[in-house]
Amino acid sequence: AIYDAVNPIAAGRRSLAKEFAKQNIETLFIESMCDDPKIIEENVRRVKIGSPDYVGWDANDAVKHYLGRISARIPHVETMEEKDLNYIKAGVSLDANSYKADSSLSEQGQDYAKKMTETILQHRESELQAMRDQGEPDAVLKPLTVWTSTRLRTVETAKWLHEKGYAIRQRSQLSQLNPGVCEKMTEQQIRQEYPDEVAKHEIDPYHHRYPRAEN
């Protein structure tokens, strides 16, 4: 994956993808989208001014200088819209293009997500009513924060809770490990095509990994 910090124009991204393709390497560009000045300044203050470029600088001066660098580059940035490239634009929403490994929810999955949301909300309403029945007329439930992985289908699963005003947080650590060559294969297919690997896995499932899979 190429985090698009220094490849702000379409021509540069296409050139990189072309060079990697020569080595039979697939590329996935990731663009972080944020236009909230407060969040941008907080990120600069927390991360950027700690770089060697700003050793000895006053913190406020360093922040002002870095924000100026950002402003100077904005007119030259071309947001990712190339239909021939694989990319993810992440921010308040998630926009994925040609990234087939991260599929959307099926119609059945969307129906399940809606019903799950309704069940969670009904449970919270029951909790609140129980607290009031126990003599707490001003009772308020604790805020609910929903954590998902960064996979598209998990983000879409939480969409209905997000629309109800609940906070949604995404963490890549919650994503399942990449199964490598066994991606999208059924257990039967894996047993047929990789019997030796299946045997190794059954002997030591905690340490074995299939070819090209994550540890």
PDB file of N, CA and C in Angstrom, residues 34-106:
ATOM      1  N   CYS A  34      -9.334  14.978   5.208  1.00  0.00           N
ATOM      2  CA  CYS A  34      -9.774  15.748   6.370  1.00  0.00           C
ATOM      3  C   CYS A  34      -9.731  17.231   6.031  1.00  0.00           C
ATOM      4  N   ASP A  35     -10.863  17.915   6.194  1.00  0.00           N
ATOM      5  CA  ASP A  35     -10.897  19.357   5.942  1.00  0.00           C
ATOM      6  C   ASP A  35     -11.319  20.132   7.187  1.00  0.00           C
ATOM      7  N   ASP A  36     -11.212  19.466   8.344  1.00  0.00           N
ATOM      8  CA  ASP A  36     -11.537  20.116   9.612  1.00  0.00           C
ATOM      9  C   ASP A  36     -10.271  20.794  10.143  1.00  0.00           C
ATOM     10  N   PRO A  37     -10.218  22.122  10.163  1.00  0.00           N
ATOM     11  CA  PRO A  37      -9.008  22.844  10.601  1.00  0.00           C
ATOM     12  C   PRO A  37      -8.532  22.445  11.991  1.00  0.00           C
ATOM     13  N   LYS A  38      -9.461  22.176  12.901  1.00  0.00           N
ATOM     14  CA  LYS A  38      -9.079  21.819  14.266  1.00  0.00           C
ATOM     15  C   LYS A  38      -8.361  20.473  14.300  1.00  0.00           C
ATOM     16  N   ILE A  39      -8.884  19.506  13.551  1.00  0.00           N
ATOM     17  CA  ILE A  39      -8.258  18.180  13.525  1.00  0.00           C
ATOM     18  C   ILE A  39      -6.891  18.250  12.858  1.00  0.00           C
ATOM     19  N   ILE A  40      -6.809  19.019  11.769  1.00  0.00           N
ATOM     20  CA  ILE A  40      -5.532  19.160  11.061  1.00  0.00           C
ATOM     21  C   ILE A  40      -4.482  19.788  11.973  1.00  0.00           C
ATOM     22  N   GLU A  41      -4.860  20.860  12.660  1.00  0.00           N
ATOM     23  CA  GLU A  41      -3.900  21.530  13.548  1.00  0.00           C
ATOM     24  C   GLU A  41      -3.491  20.614  14.695  1.00  0.00           C
ATOM     25  N   GLU A  42      -4.449  19.868  15.239  1.00  0.00           N
ATOM     26  CA  GLU A  42      -4.133  18.942  16.328  1.00  0.00           C
ATOM     27  C   GLU A  42      -3.143  17.877  15.866  1.00  0.00           C
ATOM     28  N   ASN A  43      -3.352  17.373  14.651  1.00  0.00           N
ATOM     29  CA  ASN A  43      -2.450  16.359  14.107  1.00  0.00           C
ATOM     30  C   ASN A  43      -1.048  16.925  13.894  1.00  0.00           C
ATOM     31  N   VAL A  44      -0.980  18.140  13.372  1.00  0.00           N
ATOM     32  CA  VAL A  44       0.316  18.797  13.161  1.00  0.00           C
ATOM     33  C   VAL A  44       1.026  18.997  14.493  1.00  0.00           C
ATOM     34  N   ARG A  45       0.283  19.473  15.479  1.00  0.00           N
ATOM     35  CA  ARG A  45       0.880  19.758  16.786  1.00  0.00           C
ATOM     36  C   ARG A  45       1.343  18.469  17.476  1.00  0.00           C
ATOM     37  N   ARG A  46       0.585  17.396  17.291  1.00  0.00           N
ATOM     38  CA  ARG A  46       0.881  16.146  17.988  1.00  0.00           C
ATOM     39  C   ARG A  46       1.944  15.309  17.295  1.00  0.00           C
ATOM     40  N   VAL A  47       2.025  15.410  15.963  1.00  0.00           N
ATOM     41  CA  VAL A  47       2.906  14.509  15.219  1.00  0.00           C
ATOM     42  C   VAL A  47       3.991  15.234  14.425  1.00  0.00           C
ATOM     43  N   LYS A  48       3.577  16.174  13.600  1.00  0.00           N
ATOM     44  CA  LYS A  48       4.489  16.730  12.599  1.00  0.00           C
ATOM     45  C   LYS A  48       5.627  17.566  13.175  1.00  0.00           C
ATOM     46  N   ILE A  49       5.332  18.373  14.200  1.00  0.00           N
ATOM     47  CA  ILE A  49       6.378  19.287  14.671  1.00  0.00           C
ATOM     48  C   ILE A  49       7.458  18.566  15.473  1.00  0.00           C
ATOM     49  N   GLY A  50       7.294  17.255  15.655  1.00  0.00           N
ATOM     50  CA  GLY A  50       8.330  16.482  16.327  1.00  0.00           C
ATOM     51  C   GLY A  50       9.404  16.004  15.369  1.00  0.00           C
ATOM     52  N   SER A  51       9.278  16.354  14.088  1.00  0.00           N
ATOM     53  CA  SER A  51      10.255  15.914  13.091  1.00  0.00           C
ATOM     54  C   SER A  51      11.550  16.712  13.228  1.00  0.00           C
ATOM     55  N   PRO A  52      12.656  16.196  12.682  1.00  0.00           N
ATOM     56  CA  PRO A  52      13.950  16.895  12.760  1.00  0.00           C
ATOM     57  C   PRO A  52      13.912  18.303  12.158  1.00  0.00           C
ATOM     58  N   ASP A  53      12.962  18.559  11.246  1.00  0.00           N
ATOM     59  CA  ASP A  53      12.868  19.884  10.619  1.00  0.00           C
ATOM     60  C   ASP A  53      12.601  20.988  11.631  1.00  0.00           C
ATOM     61  N   TYR A  54      12.001  20.609  12.768  1.00  0.00           N
ATOM     62  CA  TYR A  54      11.569  21.645  13.710  1.00  0.00           C
ATOM     63  C   TYR A  54      12.279  21.574  15.063  1.00  0.00           C
ATOM     64  N   VAL A  55      13.437  20.960  15.078  1.00  0.00           N
ATOM     65  CA  VAL A  55      14.227  20.932  16.311  1.00  0.00           C
ATOM     66  C   VAL A  55      14.613  22.361  16.697  1.00  0.00           C
ATOM     67  N   GLY A  56      14.332  22.737  17.929  1.00  0.00           N
ATOM     68  CA  GLY A  56      14.674  24.071  18.413  1.00  0.00           C
ATOM     69  C   GLY A  56      13.626  25.130  18.113  1.00  0.00           C
ATOM     70  N   TRP A  57      12.568  24.774  17.404  1.00  0.00           N
ATOM     71  CA  TRP A  57      11.511  25.740  17.073  1.00  0.00           C
ATOM     72  C   TRP A  57      10.551  25.898  18.246  1.00  0.00           C
ATOM     73  N   ASP A  58       9.979  27.078  18.366  1.00  0.00           N
ATOM     74  CA  ASP A  58       8.845  27.273  19.255  1.00  0.00           C
ATOM     75  C   ASP A  58       7.671  26.477  18.676  1.00  0.00           C
ATOM     76  N   ALA A  59       6.920  25.786  19.542  1.00  0.00           N
ATOM     77  CA  ALA A  59       5.845  24.897  19.072  1.00  0.00           C
ATOM     78  C   ALA A  59       4.823  25.628  18.210  1.00  0.00           C
ATOM     79  N   ASN A  60       4.387  26.803  18.650  1.00  0.00           N
ATOM     80  CA  ASN A  60       3.380  27.549  17.889  1.00  0.00           C
ATOM     81  C   ASN A  60       3.917  28.009  16.538  1.00  0.00           C
ATOM     82  N   ASP A  61       5.185  28.414  16.513  1.00  0.00           N
ATOM     83  CA  ASP A  61       5.797  28.837  15.246  1.00  0.00           C
ATOM     84  C   ASP A  61       5.917  27.652  14.289  1.00  0.00           C
ATOM     85  N   ALA A  62       6.261  26.484  14.852  1.00  0.00           N
ATOM     86  CA  ALA A  62       6.397  25.284  14.025  1.00  0.00           C
ATOM     87  C   ALA A  62       5.052  24.880  13.423  1.00  0.00           C
ATOM     88  N   VAL A  63       4.002  24.952  14.244  1.00  0.00           N
ATOM     89  CA  VAL A  63       2.658  24.616  13.755  1.00  0.00           C
ATOM     90  C   VAL A  63       2.247  25.566  12.639  1.00  0.00           C
ATOM     91  N   LYS A  64       2.464  26.852  12.862  1.00  0.00           N
ATOM     92  CA  LYS A  64       2.098  27.857  11.860  1.00  0.00           C
ATOM     93  C   LYS A  64       2.851  27.620  10.546  1.00  0.00           C
ATOM     94  N   HIS A  65       4.138  27.304  10.664  1.00  0.00           N
ATOM     95  CA  HIS A  65       4.953  27.071   9.468  1.00  0.00           C
ATOM     96  C   HIS A  65       4.471  25.839   8.708  1.00  0.00           C
ATOM     97  N   TYR A  66       4.177  24.757   9.441  1.00  0.00           N
ATOM     98  CA  TYR A  66       3.754  23.524   8.770  1.00  0.00           C
ATOM     99  C   TYR A  66       2.384  23.700   8.118  1.00  0.00           C
ATOM    100  N   LEU A  67       1.482  24.402   8.795  1.00  0.00           N
ATOM    101  CA  LEU A  67       0.167  24.663   8.201  1.00  0.00           C
ATOM    102  C   LEU A  67       0.314  25.493   6.931  1.00  0.00           C
ATOM    103  N   GLY A  68       1.319  26.374   6.917  1.00  0.00           N
ATOM    104  CA  GLY A  68       1.591  27.161   5.715  1.00  0.00           C
ATOM    105  C   GLY A  68       2.056  26.275   4.568  1.00  0.00           C
ATOM    106  N   ARG A  69       2.863  25.265   4.902  1.00  0.00           N
ATOM    107  CA  ARG A  69       3.317  24.317   3.879  1.00  0.00           C
ATOM    108  C   ARG A  69       2.138  23.549   3.290  1.00  0.00           C
ATOM    109  N   ILE A  70       1.205  23.181   4.155  1.00  0.00           N
ATOM    110  CA  ILE A  70       0.012  22.469   3.680  1.00  0.00           C
ATOM    111  C   ILE A  70      -0.795  23.352   2.743  1.00  0.00           C
ATOM    112  N   SER A  71      -1.013  24.596   3.147  1.00  0.00           N
ATOM    113  CA  SER A  71      -1.804  25.530   2.335  1.00  0.00           C
ATOM    114  C   SER A  71      -1.165  25.758   0.969  1.00  0.00           C
ATOM    115  N   ALA A  72       0.168  25.790   0.941  1.00  0.00           N
ATOM    116  CA  ALA A  72       0.870  26.027  -0.319  1.00  0.00           C
ATOM    117  C   ALA A  72       0.727  24.849  -1.283  1.00  0.00           C
ATOM    118  N   ARG A  73       0.532  23.647  -0.730  1.00  0.00           N
ATOM    119  CA  ARG A  73       0.445  22.461  -1.584  1.00  0.00           C
ATOM    120  C   ARG A  73      -0.980  22.164  -2.048  1.00  0.00           C
ATOM    121  N   ILE A  74      -1.965  22.664  -1.308  1.00  0.00           N
ATOM    122  CA  ILE A  74      -3.361  22.339  -1.630  1.00  0.00           C
ATOM    123  C   ILE A  74      -3.725  22.616  -3.087  1.00  0.00           C
ATOM    124  N   PRO A  75      -3.337  23.769  -3.665  1.00  0.00           N
ATOM    125  CA  PRO A  75      -3.722  24.034  -5.067  1.00  0.00           C
ATOM    126  C   PRO A  75      -3.167  23.017  -6.061  1.00  0.00           C
ATOM    127  N   HIS A  76      -2.121  22.291  -5.666  1.00  0.00           N
ATOM    128  CA  HIS A  76      -1.474  21.355  -6.587  1.00  0.00           C
ATOM    129  C   HIS A  76      -1.880  19.900  -6.349  1.00  0.00           C
ATOM    130  N   VAL A  77      -2.736  19.687  -5.349  1.00  0.00           N
ATOM    131  CA  VAL A  77      -3.150  18.320  -5.027  1.00  0.00           C
ATOM    132  C   VAL A  77      -4.295  17.878  -5.929  1.00  0.00           C
ATOM    133  N   GLU A  78      -4.183  16.670  -6.459  1.00  0.00           N
ATOM    134  CA  GLU A  78      -5.256  16.066  -7.248  1.00  0.00           C
ATOM    135  C   GLU A  78      -5.784  14.867  -6.459  1.00  0.00           C
ATOM    136  N   THR A  79      -6.985  15.009  -5.900  1.00  0.00           N
ATOM    137  CA  THR A  79      -7.543  13.919  -5.104  1.00  0.00           C
ATOM    138  C   THR A  79      -7.724  12.677  -5.964  1.00  0.00           C
ATOM    139  N   MET A  80      -7.671  11.534  -5.372  1.00  0.00           N
ATOM    140  CA  MET A  80      -7.691  10.286  -6.136  1.00  0.00           C
ATOM    141  C   MET A  80      -9.067  10.005  -6.735  1.00  0.00           C
ATOM    142  N   GLU A  81      -9.100   9.954  -8.050  1.00  0.00           N
ATOM    143  CA  GLU A  81     -10.330   9.650  -8.784  1.00  0.00           C
ATOM    144  C   GLU A  81     -10.050   8.748  -9.985  1.00  0.00           C
ATOM    145  N   GLU A  82      -8.822   8.215 -10.052  1.00  0.00           N
ATOM    146  CA  GLU A  82      -8.425   7.403 -11.200  1.00  0.00           C
ATOM    147  C   GLU A  82      -9.131   6.045 -11.161  1.00  0.00           C
ATOM    148  N   LYS A  83     -10.000   5.804 -12.119  1.00  0.00           N
ATOM    149  CA  LYS A  83     -10.772   4.565 -12.149  1.00  0.00           C
ATOM    150  C   LYS A  83      -9.909   3.340 -12.448  1.00  0.00           C
ATOM    151  N   ASP A  84      -8.710   3.567 -12.992  1.00  0.00           N
ATOM    152  CA  ASP A  84      -7.850   2.445 -13.346  1.00  0.00           C
ATOM    153  C   ASP A  84      -6.915   2.033 -12.209  1.00  0.00           C
ATOM    154  N   LEU A  85      -6.985   2.712 -11.067  1.00  0.00           N
ATOM    155  CA  LEU A  85      -6.114   2.388  -9.939  1.00  0.00           C
ATOM    156  C   LEU A  85      -6.920   1.851  -8.760  1.00  0.00           C
ATOM    157  N   ASN A  86      -6.241   1.100  -7.900  1.00  0.00           N
ATOM    158  CA  ASN A  86      -6.858   0.642  -6.655  1.00  0.00           C
ATOM    159  C   ASN A  86      -6.587   1.697  -5.588  1.00  0.00           C
ATOM    160  N   TYR A  87      -7.617   2.181  -4.945  1.00  0.00           N
ATOM    161  CA  TYR A  87      -7.383   3.169  -3.886  1.00  0.00           C
ATOM    162  C   TYR A  87      -8.498   3.149  -2.853  1.00  0.00           C
ATOM    163  N   ILE A  88      -8.161   3.695  -1.689  1.00  0.00           N
ATOM    164  CA  ILE A  88      -9.133   3.910  -0.621  1.00  0.00           C
ATOM    165  C   ILE A  88      -8.971   5.341  -0.147  1.00  0.00           C
ATOM    166  N   LYS A  89     -10.071   6.068  -0.089  1.00  0.00           N
ATOM    167  CA  LYS A  89     -10.073   7.427   0.456  1.00  0.00           C
ATOM    168  C   LYS A  89     -10.791   7.343   1.801  1.00  0.00           C
ATOM    169  N   ALA A  90     -10.038   7.594   2.864  1.00  0.00           N
ATOM    170  CA  ALA A  90     -10.583   7.410   4.209  1.00  0.00           C
ATOM    171  C   ALA A  90     -10.722   8.741   4.931  1.00  0.00           C
ATOM    172  N   GLY A  91     -11.846   8.910   5.591  1.00  0.00           N
ATOM    173  CA  GLY A  91     -12.093  10.115   6.376  1.00  0.00           C
ATOM    174  C   GLY A  91     -13.363   9.906   7.157  1.00  0.00           C
ATOM    175  N   VAL A  92     -14.289  10.864   7.101  1.00  0.00           N
ATOM    176  CA  VAL A  92     -15.590  10.683   7.737  1.00  0.00           C
ATOM    177  C   VAL A  92     -16.314   9.518   7.075  1.00  0.00           C
ATOM    178  N   SER A  93     -16.110   9.375   5.774  1.00  0.00           N
ATOM    179  CA  SER A  93     -16.660   8.244   5.032  1.00  0.00           C
ATOM    180  C   SER A  93     -15.510   7.472   4.396  1.00  0.00           C
ATOM    181  N   LEU A  94     -15.825   6.319   3.855  1.00  0.00           N
ATOM    182  CA  LEU A  94     -14.806   5.474   3.240  1.00  0.00           C
ATOM    183  C   LEU A  94     -15.192   5.225   1.792  1.00  0.00           C
ATOM    184  N   ASP A  95     -14.299   5.576   0.871  1.00  0.00           N
ATOM    185  CA  ASP A  95     -14.562   5.419  -0.557  1.00  0.00           C
ATOM    186  C   ASP A  95     -13.497   4.497  -1.142  1.00  0.00           C
ATOM    187  N   ALA A  96     -13.919   3.341  -1.625  1.00  0.00           N
ATOM    188  CA  ALA A  96     -12.970   2.377  -2.184  1.00  0.00           C
ATOM    189  C   ALA A  96     -13.229   2.201  -3.670  1.00  0.00           C
ATOM    190  N   ASN A  97     -12.159   2.118  -4.459  1.00  0.00           N
ATOM    191  CA  ASN A  97     -12.281   1.929  -5.902  1.00  0.00           C
ATOM    192  C   ASN A  97     -11.433   0.752  -6.361  1.00  0.00           C
ATOM    193  N   SER A  98     -12.064  -0.195  -7.039  1.00  0.00           N
ATOM    194  CA  SER A  98     -11.378  -1.348  -7.648  1.00  0.00           C
ATOM    195  C   SER A  98     -10.625  -2.199  -6.638  1.00  0.00           C
ATOM    196  N   TYR A  99     -11.010  -2.111  -5.376  1.00  0.00           N
ATOM    197  CA  TYR A  99     -10.325  -2.920  -4.363  1.00  0.00           C
ATOM    198  C   TYR A  99     -11.194  -4.131  -4.052  1.00  0.00           C
ATOM    199  N   LYS A 100     -11.033  -5.173  -4.839  1.00  0.00           N
ATOM    200  CA  LYS A 100     -11.933  -6.317  -4.793  1.00  0.00           C
ATOM    201  C   LYS A 100     -11.740  -7.178  -3.552  1.00  0.00           C
ATOM    202  N   ALA A 101     -10.586  -7.093  -2.908  1.00  0.00           N
ATOM    203  CA  ALA A 101     -10.353  -7.929  -1.735  1.00  0.00           C
ATOM    204  C   ALA A 101     -11.203  -7.491  -0.554  1.00  0.00           C
ATOM    205  N   ASP A 102     -11.733  -6.301  -0.600  1.00  0.00           N
ATOM    206  CA  ASP A 102     -12.535  -5.778   0.502  1.00  0.00           C
ATOM    207  C   ASP A 102     -13.950  -5.558  -0.011  1.00  0.00           C
ATOM    208  N   SER A 103     -14.741  -6.603  -0.008  1.00  0.00           N
ATOM    209  CA  SER A 103     -16.066  -6.541  -0.616  1.00  0.00           C
ATOM    210  C   SER A 103     -17.085  -5.867   0.288  1.00  0.00           C
ATOM    211  N   SER A 104     -18.125  -5.327  -0.334  1.00  0.00           N
ATOM    212  CA  SER A 104     -19.209  -4.682   0.400  1.00  0.00           C
ATOM    213  C   SER A 104     -20.111  -5.739   1.023  1.00  0.00           C
ATOM    214  N   LEU A 105     -20.984  -5.282   1.920  1.00  0.00           N
ATOM    215  CA  LEU A 105     -21.966  -6.184   2.498  1.00  0.00           C
ATOM    216  C   LEU A 105     -22.930  -6.670   1.427  1.00  0.00           C
ATOM    217  N   SER A 106     -23.311  -7.913   1.523  1.00  0.00           N
ATOM    218  CA  SER A 106     -24.333  -8.439   0.629  1.00  0.00           C
ATOM    219  C   SER A 106     -25.689  -7.899   1.084  1.00  0.00           C
TER     220      SER A 106
END
